[in-house]
PDB file of C-alpha atoms in Angstrom:
ATOM      1  CA  GLU A   1     110.029  68.482 120.130  1.00 95.00           C
ATOM      2  CA  VAL A   2     111.248  72.086 119.773  1.00 95.00           C
ATOM      3  CA  GLN A   3     108.769  74.669 119.864  1.00 97.00           C
ATOM      4  CA  LEU A   4     108.428  78.566 119.358  1.00 98.00           C
ATOM      5  CA  VAL A   5     105.002  79.773 120.344  1.00 98.00           C
ATOM      6  CA  GLN A   6     104.053  83.411 120.080  1.00 98.00           C
ATOM      7  CA  SER A   7     101.340  85.396 121.646  1.00 98.00           C
ATOM      8  CA  GLY A   8      98.198  86.130 119.641  1.00 98.00           C
ATOM      9  CA  ALA A   9      97.176  88.697 117.197  1.00 98.00           C
ATOM     10  CA  GLU A  10      96.980  92.407 118.376  1.00 98.00           C
ATOM     11  CA  VAL A  11      95.040  95.240 117.296  1.00 98.00           C
ATOM     12  CA  LYS A  12      96.133  98.696 118.703  1.00 98.00           C
ATOM     13  CA  LYS A  13      95.185 102.234 118.071  1.00 98.00           C
ATOM     14  CA  PRO A  14      98.312 104.524 117.094  1.00 98.00           C
ATOM     15  CA  GLY A  15     100.221 105.818 120.130  1.00 98.00           C
ATOM     16  CA  GLU A  16      99.294 102.732 122.246  1.00 98.00           C
ATOM     17  CA  SER A  17     102.212 100.526 123.745  1.00 98.00           C
ATOM     18  CA  LEU A  18     102.564  96.872 122.912  1.00 98.00           C
ATOM     19  CA  LYS A  19     104.462  93.634 124.058  1.00 98.00           C
ATOM     20  CA  ILE A  20     104.606  90.348 122.287  1.00 98.00           C
ATOM     21  CA  SER A  21     105.999  87.333 123.468  1.00 98.00           C
ATOM     22  CA  CYS A  22     107.684  84.184 122.108  1.00 98.00           C
ATOM     23  CA  ARG A  23     108.040  81.096 124.193  1.00 98.00           C
ATOM     24  CA  GLY A  24     110.482  78.256 123.561  1.00 97.00           C
ATOM     25  CA  SER A  25     110.125  74.693 124.722  1.00 97.00           C
ATOM     26  CA  GLY A  26     111.810  71.226 124.029  1.00 97.00           C
ATOM     27  CA  TYR A  27     115.342  72.767 124.311  1.00 96.00           C
ATOM     28  CA  THR A  28     117.761  74.563 126.713  1.00 95.00           C
ATOM     29  CA  PHE A  29     116.490  78.267 126.097  1.00 96.00           C
ATOM     30  CA  THR A  30     119.478  79.973 126.900  1.00 95.00           C
ATOM     31  CA  ASP A  31     121.889  77.915 124.580  1.00 94.00           C
ATOM     32  CA  TYR A  32     119.928  79.925 121.976  1.00 95.00           C
ATOM     33  CA  TRP A  33     119.647  83.345 121.112  1.00 96.00           C
ATOM     34  CA  ILE A  34     116.157  84.578 119.837  1.00 97.00           C
ATOM     35  CA  GLY A  35     115.567  87.012 116.955  1.00 97.00           C
ATOM     36  CA  TRP A  36     112.761  88.810 115.596  1.00 98.00           C
ATOM     37  CA  VAL A  37     111.788  89.237 112.118  1.00 98.00           C
ATOM     38  CA  ARG A  38     109.103  91.576 110.566  1.00 98.00           C
ATOM     39  CA  GLN A  39     106.972  91.123 107.363  1.00 97.00           C
ATOM     40  CA  VAL A  40     104.720  93.812 106.065  1.00 94.00           C
ATOM     41  CA  PRO A  41     101.725  92.221 104.365  1.00 85.00           C
ATOM     42  CA  GLY A  42     102.876  91.210 100.805  1.00 82.00           C
ATOM     43  CA  ARG A  43     106.318  92.035 101.345  1.00 86.00           C
ATOM     44  CA  GLY A  44     109.685  90.651 102.333  1.00 90.00           C
ATOM     45  CA  LEU A  45     111.324  89.713 105.479  1.00 96.00           C
ATOM     46  CA  GLU A  46     113.395  92.257 107.417  1.00 97.00           C
ATOM     47  CA  TRP A  47     115.516  91.591 110.678  1.00 97.00           C
ATOM     48  CA  MET A  48     114.801  93.689 113.620  1.00 97.00           C
ATOM     49  CA  GLY A  49     117.064  92.651 116.475  1.00 97.00           C
ATOM     50  CA  ILE A  50     118.239  89.517 118.364  1.00 97.00           C
ATOM     51  CA  ILE A  51     118.682  88.748 122.354  1.00 97.00           C
ATOM     52  CA  TYR A  52     121.222  86.562 123.753  1.00 94.00           C
ATOM     53  CA  THR A  53     119.038  84.727 126.200  1.00 94.00           C
ATOM     54  CA  VAL A  54     121.977  83.587 128.315  1.00 90.00           C
ATOM     55  CA  ASP A  55     123.046  87.193 129.366  1.00 90.00           C
ATOM     56  CA  SER A  56     120.353  89.431 127.584  1.00 90.00           C
ATOM     57  CA  ASP A  57     122.858  91.132 125.638  1.00 93.00           C
ATOM     58  CA  LYS A  58     121.083  92.533 122.128  1.00 96.00           C
ATOM     59  CA  ARG A  59     121.503  93.654 118.904  1.00 96.00           C
ATOM     60  CA  TYR A  60     119.185  96.053 116.916  1.00 97.00           C
ATOM     61  CA  SER A  61     119.062  96.581 113.072  1.00 97.00           C
ATOM     62  CA  PRO A  62     119.847 100.131 112.719  1.00 96.00           C
ATOM     63  CA  SER A  63     116.564 100.531 110.897  1.00 95.00           C
ATOM     64  CA  PHE A  64     114.813  99.565 114.200  1.00 97.00           C
ATOM     65  CA  GLN A  65     117.127 100.678 117.046  1.00 97.00           C
ATOM     66  CA  GLY A  66     115.209 103.093 119.225  1.00 96.00           C
ATOM     67  CA  ARG A  67     111.858 102.006 117.680  1.00 97.00           C
ATOM     68  CA  VAL A  68     111.515  98.788 119.482  1.00 98.00           C
ATOM     69  CA  THR A  69     112.957  96.920 122.678  1.00 98.00           C
ATOM     70  CA  VAL A  70     113.751  93.115 122.742  1.00 98.00           C
ATOM     71  CA  SER A  71     113.824  91.511 126.289  1.00 97.00           C
ATOM     72  CA  ALA A  72     113.928  88.121 127.654  1.00 97.00           C
ATOM     73  CA  ASP A  73     112.867  86.362 130.805  1.00 96.00           C
ATOM     74  CA  ARG A  74     114.883  83.076 131.391  1.00 96.00           C
ATOM     75  CA  SER A  75     112.541  81.894 133.967  1.00 96.00           C
ATOM     76  CA  LEU A  76     109.502  81.866 131.545  1.00 97.00           C
ATOM     77  CA  ASN A  77     111.577  80.614 128.716  1.00 97.00           C
ATOM     78  CA  SER A  78     110.333  83.589 126.823  1.00 98.00           C
ATOM     79  CA  ALA A  79     111.327  86.455 124.844  1.00 98.00           C
ATOM     80  CA  PHE A  80     109.474  89.734 124.363  1.00 98.00           C
ATOM     81  CA  LEU A  81     109.223  92.399 121.691  1.00 98.00           C
ATOM     82  CA  GLN A  82     107.888  95.836 122.577  1.00 98.00           C
ATOM     83  CA  TRP A  83     106.840  99.321 121.412  1.00 98.00           C
ATOM     84  CA  ARG A  84     106.223 102.251 123.581  1.00 98.00           C
ATOM     85  CA  SER A  85     104.074 103.961 120.876  1.00 98.00           C
ATOM     86  CA  VAL A  86     103.043 101.955 117.769  1.00 98.00           C
ATOM     87  CA  GLN A  87     102.174 103.423 114.401  1.00 97.00           C
ATOM     88  CA  ALA A  88     100.291 102.385 111.471  1.00 96.00           C
ATOM     89  CA  SER A  89     103.645 101.720 109.988  1.00 96.00           C
ATOM     90  CA  ASP A  90     104.105  98.962 112.463  1.00 97.00           C
ATOM     91  CA  THR A  91     101.302  96.936 110.875  1.00 97.00           C
ATOM     92  CA  ALA A  92     102.976  93.734 110.146  1.00 98.00           C
ATOM     93  CA  MET A  93     103.405  89.959 110.881  1.00 98.00           C
ATOM     94  CA  TYR A  94     106.451  89.364 113.589  1.00 98.00           C
ATOM     95  CA  TYR A  95     108.182  86.216 113.617  1.00 98.00           C
ATOM     96  CA  CYS A  96     110.603  85.037 116.305  1.00 98.00           C
ATOM     97  CA  VAL A  97     113.275  82.499 115.306  1.00 98.00           C
ATOM     98  CA  ARG A  98     116.009  80.850 117.291  1.00 97.00           C
ATOM     99  CA  GLY A  99     119.647  80.501 116.695  1.00 92.00           C
ATOM    100  CA  SER A 100     123.148  79.579 118.120  1.00 87.00           C
ATOM    101  CA  GLY A 101     125.754  80.974 116.182  1.00 79.00           C
ATOM    102  CA  SER A 102     126.939  77.560 114.702  1.00 80.00           C
ATOM    103  CA  GLY A 103     125.262  77.892 111.222  1.00 80.00           C
ATOM    104  CA  ALA A 104     123.605  74.483 111.651  1.00 83.00           C
ATOM    105  CA  ASP A 105     121.439  75.734 114.610  1.00 84.00           C
ATOM    106  CA  ASP A 106     120.625  78.991 113.359  1.00 89.00           C
ATOM    107  CA  PHE A 107     117.129  79.994 112.054  1.00 92.00           C
ATOM    108  CA  ASP A 108     115.894  76.136 112.020  1.00 92.00           C
ATOM    109  CA  TYR A 109     112.961  76.945 114.278  1.00 95.00           C
ATOM    110  CA  TRP A 110     110.365  79.637 114.011  1.00 97.00           C
ATOM    111  CA  GLY A 111     107.357  80.750 115.513  1.00 98.00           C
ATOM    112  CA  GLN A 112     104.221  80.704 114.142  1.00 98.00           C
ATOM    113  CA  GLY A 113     103.954  84.527 113.827  1.00 98.00           C
ATOM    114  CA  THR A 114     101.893  87.425 115.448  1.00 98.00           C
ATOM    115  CA  LEU A 115      99.972  89.727 113.409  1.00 98.00           C
ATOM    116  CA  VAL A 116      99.966  93.164 114.795  1.00 98.00           C
ATOM    117  CA  THR A 117      97.396  95.608 113.182  1.00 98.00           C
ATOM    118  CA  VAL A 118      97.642  99.345 114.205  1.00 98.00           C
ATOM    119  CA  SER A 119      94.540 101.235 113.297  1.00 97.00           C
ATOM    120  CA  SER A 120      92.788 104.382 114.449  1.00 96.00           C
TER     121      SER A 120
ATOM    122  CA  ASP B   1     123.728  97.093 104.977  1.00 95.00           C
ATOM    123  CA  VAL B   2     124.389  94.101 102.578  1.00 97.00           C
ATOM    124  CA  VAL B   3     122.051  93.864  99.758  1.00 98.00           C
ATOM    125  CA  LEU B   4     120.793  90.767  98.409  1.00 98.00           C
ATOM    126  CA  THR B   5     119.535  90.940  95.064  1.00 98.00           C
ATOM    127  CA  GLN B   6     117.472  87.780  93.997  1.00 98.00           C
ATOM    128  CA  SER B   7     116.568  86.858  90.289  1.00 98.00           C
ATOM    129  CA  PRO B   8     114.052  86.251  88.955  1.00 97.00           C
ATOM    130  CA  LEU B   9     111.406  87.738  91.183  1.00 97.00           C
ATOM    131  CA  SER B  10     108.815  85.418  89.474  1.00 98.00           C
ATOM    132  CA  LEU B  11     109.407  82.020  88.432  1.00 98.00           C
ATOM    133  CA  PRO B  12     106.602  80.214  86.643  1.00 97.00           C
ATOM    134  CA  VAL B  13     107.613  76.472  86.488  1.00 97.00           C
ATOM    135  CA  THR B  14     106.084  73.408  84.759  1.00 97.00           C
ATOM    136  CA  LEU B  15     105.760  70.475  87.117  1.00 97.00           C
ATOM    137  CA  GLY B  16     108.718  68.161  87.024  1.00 97.00           C
ATOM    138  CA  GLN B  17     111.033  70.654  85.189  1.00 97.00           C
ATOM    139  CA  PRO B  18     113.779  72.462  86.829  1.00 97.00           C
ATOM    140  CA  ALA B  19     114.128  75.882  88.445  1.00 98.00           C
ATOM    141  CA  SER B  20     116.994  77.978  89.312  1.00 98.00           C
ATOM    142  CA  ILE B  21     117.158  81.186  91.803  1.00 98.00           C
ATOM    143  CA  SER B  22     120.007  83.455  91.745  1.00 98.00           C
ATOM    144  CA  CYS B  23     121.257  85.515  94.633  1.00 98.00           C
ATOM    145  CA  ARG B  24     123.964  87.888  94.363  1.00 98.00           C
ATOM    146  CA  SER B  25     125.413  89.955  97.287  1.00 98.00           C
ATOM    147  CA  SER B  26     126.752  93.434  97.348  1.00 98.00           C
ATOM    148  CA  GLN B  27     129.683  92.197  99.121  1.00 98.00           C
ATOM    149  CA  SER B  28     131.266  89.043 100.122  1.00 98.00           C
ATOM    150  CA  LEU B  29     129.784  86.777 102.332  1.00 98.00           C
ATOM    151  CA  LEU B  30     132.846  84.793 103.475  1.00 97.00           C
ATOM    152  CA  TYR B  31     133.380  85.242 107.286  1.00 96.00           C
ATOM    153  CA  SER B  32     136.686  85.446 109.129  1.00 95.00           C
ATOM    154  CA  ASP B  33     135.963  81.801 110.304  1.00 94.00           C
ATOM    155  CA  GLY B  34     136.126  80.504 106.922  1.00 95.00           C
ATOM    156  CA  ASN B  35     132.386  79.886 106.580  1.00 95.00           C
ATOM    157  CA  THR B  36     130.082  81.686 104.474  1.00 96.00           C
ATOM    158  CA  TYR B  37     126.697  82.500 106.241  1.00 96.00           C
ATOM    159  CA  LEU B  38     124.059  82.293 103.542  1.00 97.00           C
ATOM    160  CA  ASN B  39     120.616  80.544 103.798  1.00 97.00           C
ATOM    161  CA  TRP B  40     118.065  79.665 101.814  1.00 98.00           C
ATOM    162  CA  PHE B  41     114.558  79.884 103.051  1.00 98.00           C
ATOM    163  CA  GLN B  42     110.950  78.779 101.681  1.00 98.00           C
ATOM    164  CA  GLN B  43     107.944  80.491 102.572  1.00 97.00           C
ATOM    165  CA  ARG B  44     104.440  78.740 101.690  1.00 96.00           C
ATOM    166  CA  PRO B  45     101.412  80.970 101.533  1.00 92.00           C
ATOM    167  CA  GLY B  46     100.076  81.362 105.200  1.00 93.00           C
ATOM    168  CA  GLN B  47     103.116  79.843 106.909  1.00 96.00           C
ATOM    169  CA  SER B  48     106.261  80.908 108.550  1.00 97.00           C
ATOM    170  CA  PRO B  49     109.544  80.604 106.880  1.00 97.00           C
ATOM    171  CA  ARG B  50     111.349  77.278 106.632  1.00 97.00           C
ATOM    172  CA  ARG B  51     115.126  76.853 106.431  1.00 97.00           C
ATOM    173  CA  LEU B  52     115.999  74.549 103.548  1.00 97.00           C
ATOM    174  CA  ILE B  53     119.782  75.396 103.098  1.00 97.00           C
ATOM    175  CA  TYR B  54     122.532  76.817 105.292  1.00 96.00           C
ATOM    176  CA  LEU B  55     126.277  77.668 104.829  1.00 96.00           C
ATOM    177  CA  VAL B  56     125.356  78.142 101.018  1.00 97.00           C
ATOM    178  CA  SER B  57     124.963  74.084 100.334  1.00 98.00           C
ATOM    179  CA  ASN B  58     123.972  72.074 103.481  1.00 97.00           C
ATOM    180  CA  ARG B  59     120.412  70.894 103.225  1.00 97.00           C
ATOM    181  CA  ASP B  60     118.266  70.739 106.323  1.00 95.00           C
ATOM    182  CA  SER B  61     116.920  67.696 107.748  1.00 93.00           C
ATOM    183  CA  GLY B  62     113.641  66.557 106.101  1.00 95.00           C
ATOM    184  CA  VAL B  63     114.269  68.692 103.011  1.00 97.00           C
ATOM    185  CA  PRO B  64     114.055  66.774  99.820  1.00 97.00           C
ATOM    186  CA  ASP B  65     117.292  66.114  97.800  1.00 96.00           C
ATOM    187  CA  ARG B  66     115.840  67.996  94.980  1.00 98.00           C
ATOM    188  CA  PHE B  67     116.852  71.091  96.499  1.00 98.00           C
ATOM    189  CA  SER B  68     120.736  71.883  96.496  1.00 98.00           C
ATOM    190  CA  GLY B  69     122.481  75.235  97.102  1.00 98.00           C
ATOM    191  CA  SER B  70     125.708  76.262  95.629  1.00 98.00           C
ATOM    192  CA  GLY B  71     128.137  79.503  95.200  1.00 98.00           C
ATOM    193  CA  SER B  72     130.798  81.284  97.068  1.00 97.00           C
ATOM    194  CA  GLY B  73     131.829  84.753  97.773  1.00 97.00           C
ATOM    195  CA  ALA B  74     128.937  87.115  96.577  1.00 98.00           C
ATOM    196  CA  ASP B  75     126.958  84.687  93.785  1.00 98.00           C
ATOM    197  CA  PHE B  76     124.550  81.862  95.105  1.00 98.00           C
ATOM    198  CA  THR B  77     122.110  79.896  93.537  1.00 98.00           C
ATOM    199  CA  LEU B  78     119.217  77.700  94.752  1.00 98.00           C
ATOM    200  CA  LYS B  79     118.328  75.056  92.336  1.00 98.00           C
ATOM    201  CA  ILE B  80     115.343  72.722  92.259  1.00 98.00           C
ATOM    202  CA  SER B  81     116.135  69.645  90.159  1.00 97.00           C
ATOM    203  CA  ARG B  82     112.356  68.572  89.334  1.00 97.00           C
ATOM    204  CA  VAL B  83     109.748  71.344  90.726  1.00 97.00           C
ATOM    205  CA  GLU B  84     106.563  69.456  92.486  1.00 97.00           C
ATOM    206  CA  ALA B  85     103.400  71.036  93.440  1.00 96.00           C
ATOM    207  CA  GLU B  86     104.166  71.355  97.126  1.00 96.00           C
ATOM    208  CA  ASP B  87     106.996  73.731  95.922  1.00 97.00           C
ATOM    209  CA  VAL B  88     104.949  76.615  95.456  1.00 97.00           C
ATOM    210  CA  GLY B  89     105.935  79.523  97.519  1.00 97.00           C
ATOM    211  CA  ILE B  90     108.405  82.411  97.819  1.00 97.00           C
ATOM    212  CA  TYR B  91     112.194  81.601  98.307  1.00 98.00           C
ATOM    213  CA  TYR B  92     114.379  84.100 100.079  1.00 98.00           C
ATOM    214  CA  CYS B  93     118.191  83.885 100.400  1.00 98.00           C
ATOM    215  CA  MET B  94     119.458  85.549 103.705  1.00 98.00           C
ATOM    216  CA  GLN B  95     123.025  86.349 105.004  1.00 97.00           C
ATOM    217  CA  ASP B  96     124.078  86.248 108.469  1.00 96.00           C
ATOM    218  CA  THR B  97     127.876  87.119 108.024  1.00 96.00           C
ATOM    219  CA  HIS B  98     127.253  90.766 108.381  1.00 97.00           C
ATOM    220  CA  TRP B  99     124.905  92.496 110.589  1.00 95.00           C
ATOM    221  CA  PRO B 100     122.310  93.785 110.128  1.00 95.00           C
ATOM    222  CA  TRP B 101     121.504  90.536 108.662  1.00 96.00           C
ATOM    223  CA  THR B 102     119.560  90.587 105.472  1.00 97.00           C
ATOM    224  CA  PHE B 103     117.208  88.826 102.981  1.00 98.00           C
ATOM    225  CA  GLY B 104     116.930  88.906  99.473  1.00 98.00           C
ATOM    226  CA  GLN B 105     113.463  90.519  98.141  1.00 97.00           C
ATOM    227  CA  GLY B 106     112.064  86.916  97.415  1.00 97.00           C
ATOM    228  CA  THR B 107     111.362  84.855  94.295  1.00 98.00           C
ATOM    229  CA  LYS B 108     107.895  83.480  93.779  1.00 97.00           C
ATOM    230  CA  VAL B 109     107.594  80.063  92.599  1.00 98.00           C
ATOM    231  CA  GLU B 110     104.399  79.265  90.552  1.00 97.00           C
ATOM    232  CA  ILE B 111     103.295  76.245  88.650  1.00 96.00           C
ATOM    233  CA  LYS B 112     102.474  77.086  84.869  1.00 93.00           C
TER     234      LYS B 112
END
């Protein structure tokens, strides 16, 4: 069974660093890229970036370039999203999602979401 | 960025009646490979998004056949032939033709 399992909820203070994870199972991890989507409470969905797990090539949405870093560890079948310094505006639910670029296999499995709360 | 404009943003529907959501793009979503990368997602309260439709009109496995997608170029529609109680949620169109990929604002479907 294909699963993307994300790390648990986080509560951080402004200026702290943060790294959340997404572990894939039930499929060949390097056959799919992993993307990250932000959802601010009560609002819509925004693409942040994707990482091609086979070679760790990355693409960032201009809105998030320089503000977050995506990475992956093939030995752990995991992808990561990290911040050097979180701000209150980073409070949101973050989802990971997989894709292969084929259309049919894109966005078919999502993680359960990681809620990040940033508050002083 | 490509802007996807959904309408309506709120859709109260009577059980058993049809529903239709429009998604208009600021530019064509036809890719150079001949495919149009337009998807529809359903997000039920408290859940992760779930893909319903990919490549404009292909229904995902397990998605009831009352859901259908259509359109071309920059104009797309999601239709529910007969709304059921489990269809309550927010529906998003999303394009992955042009980077950065973008979502519509979402359409909230509720039962009258």
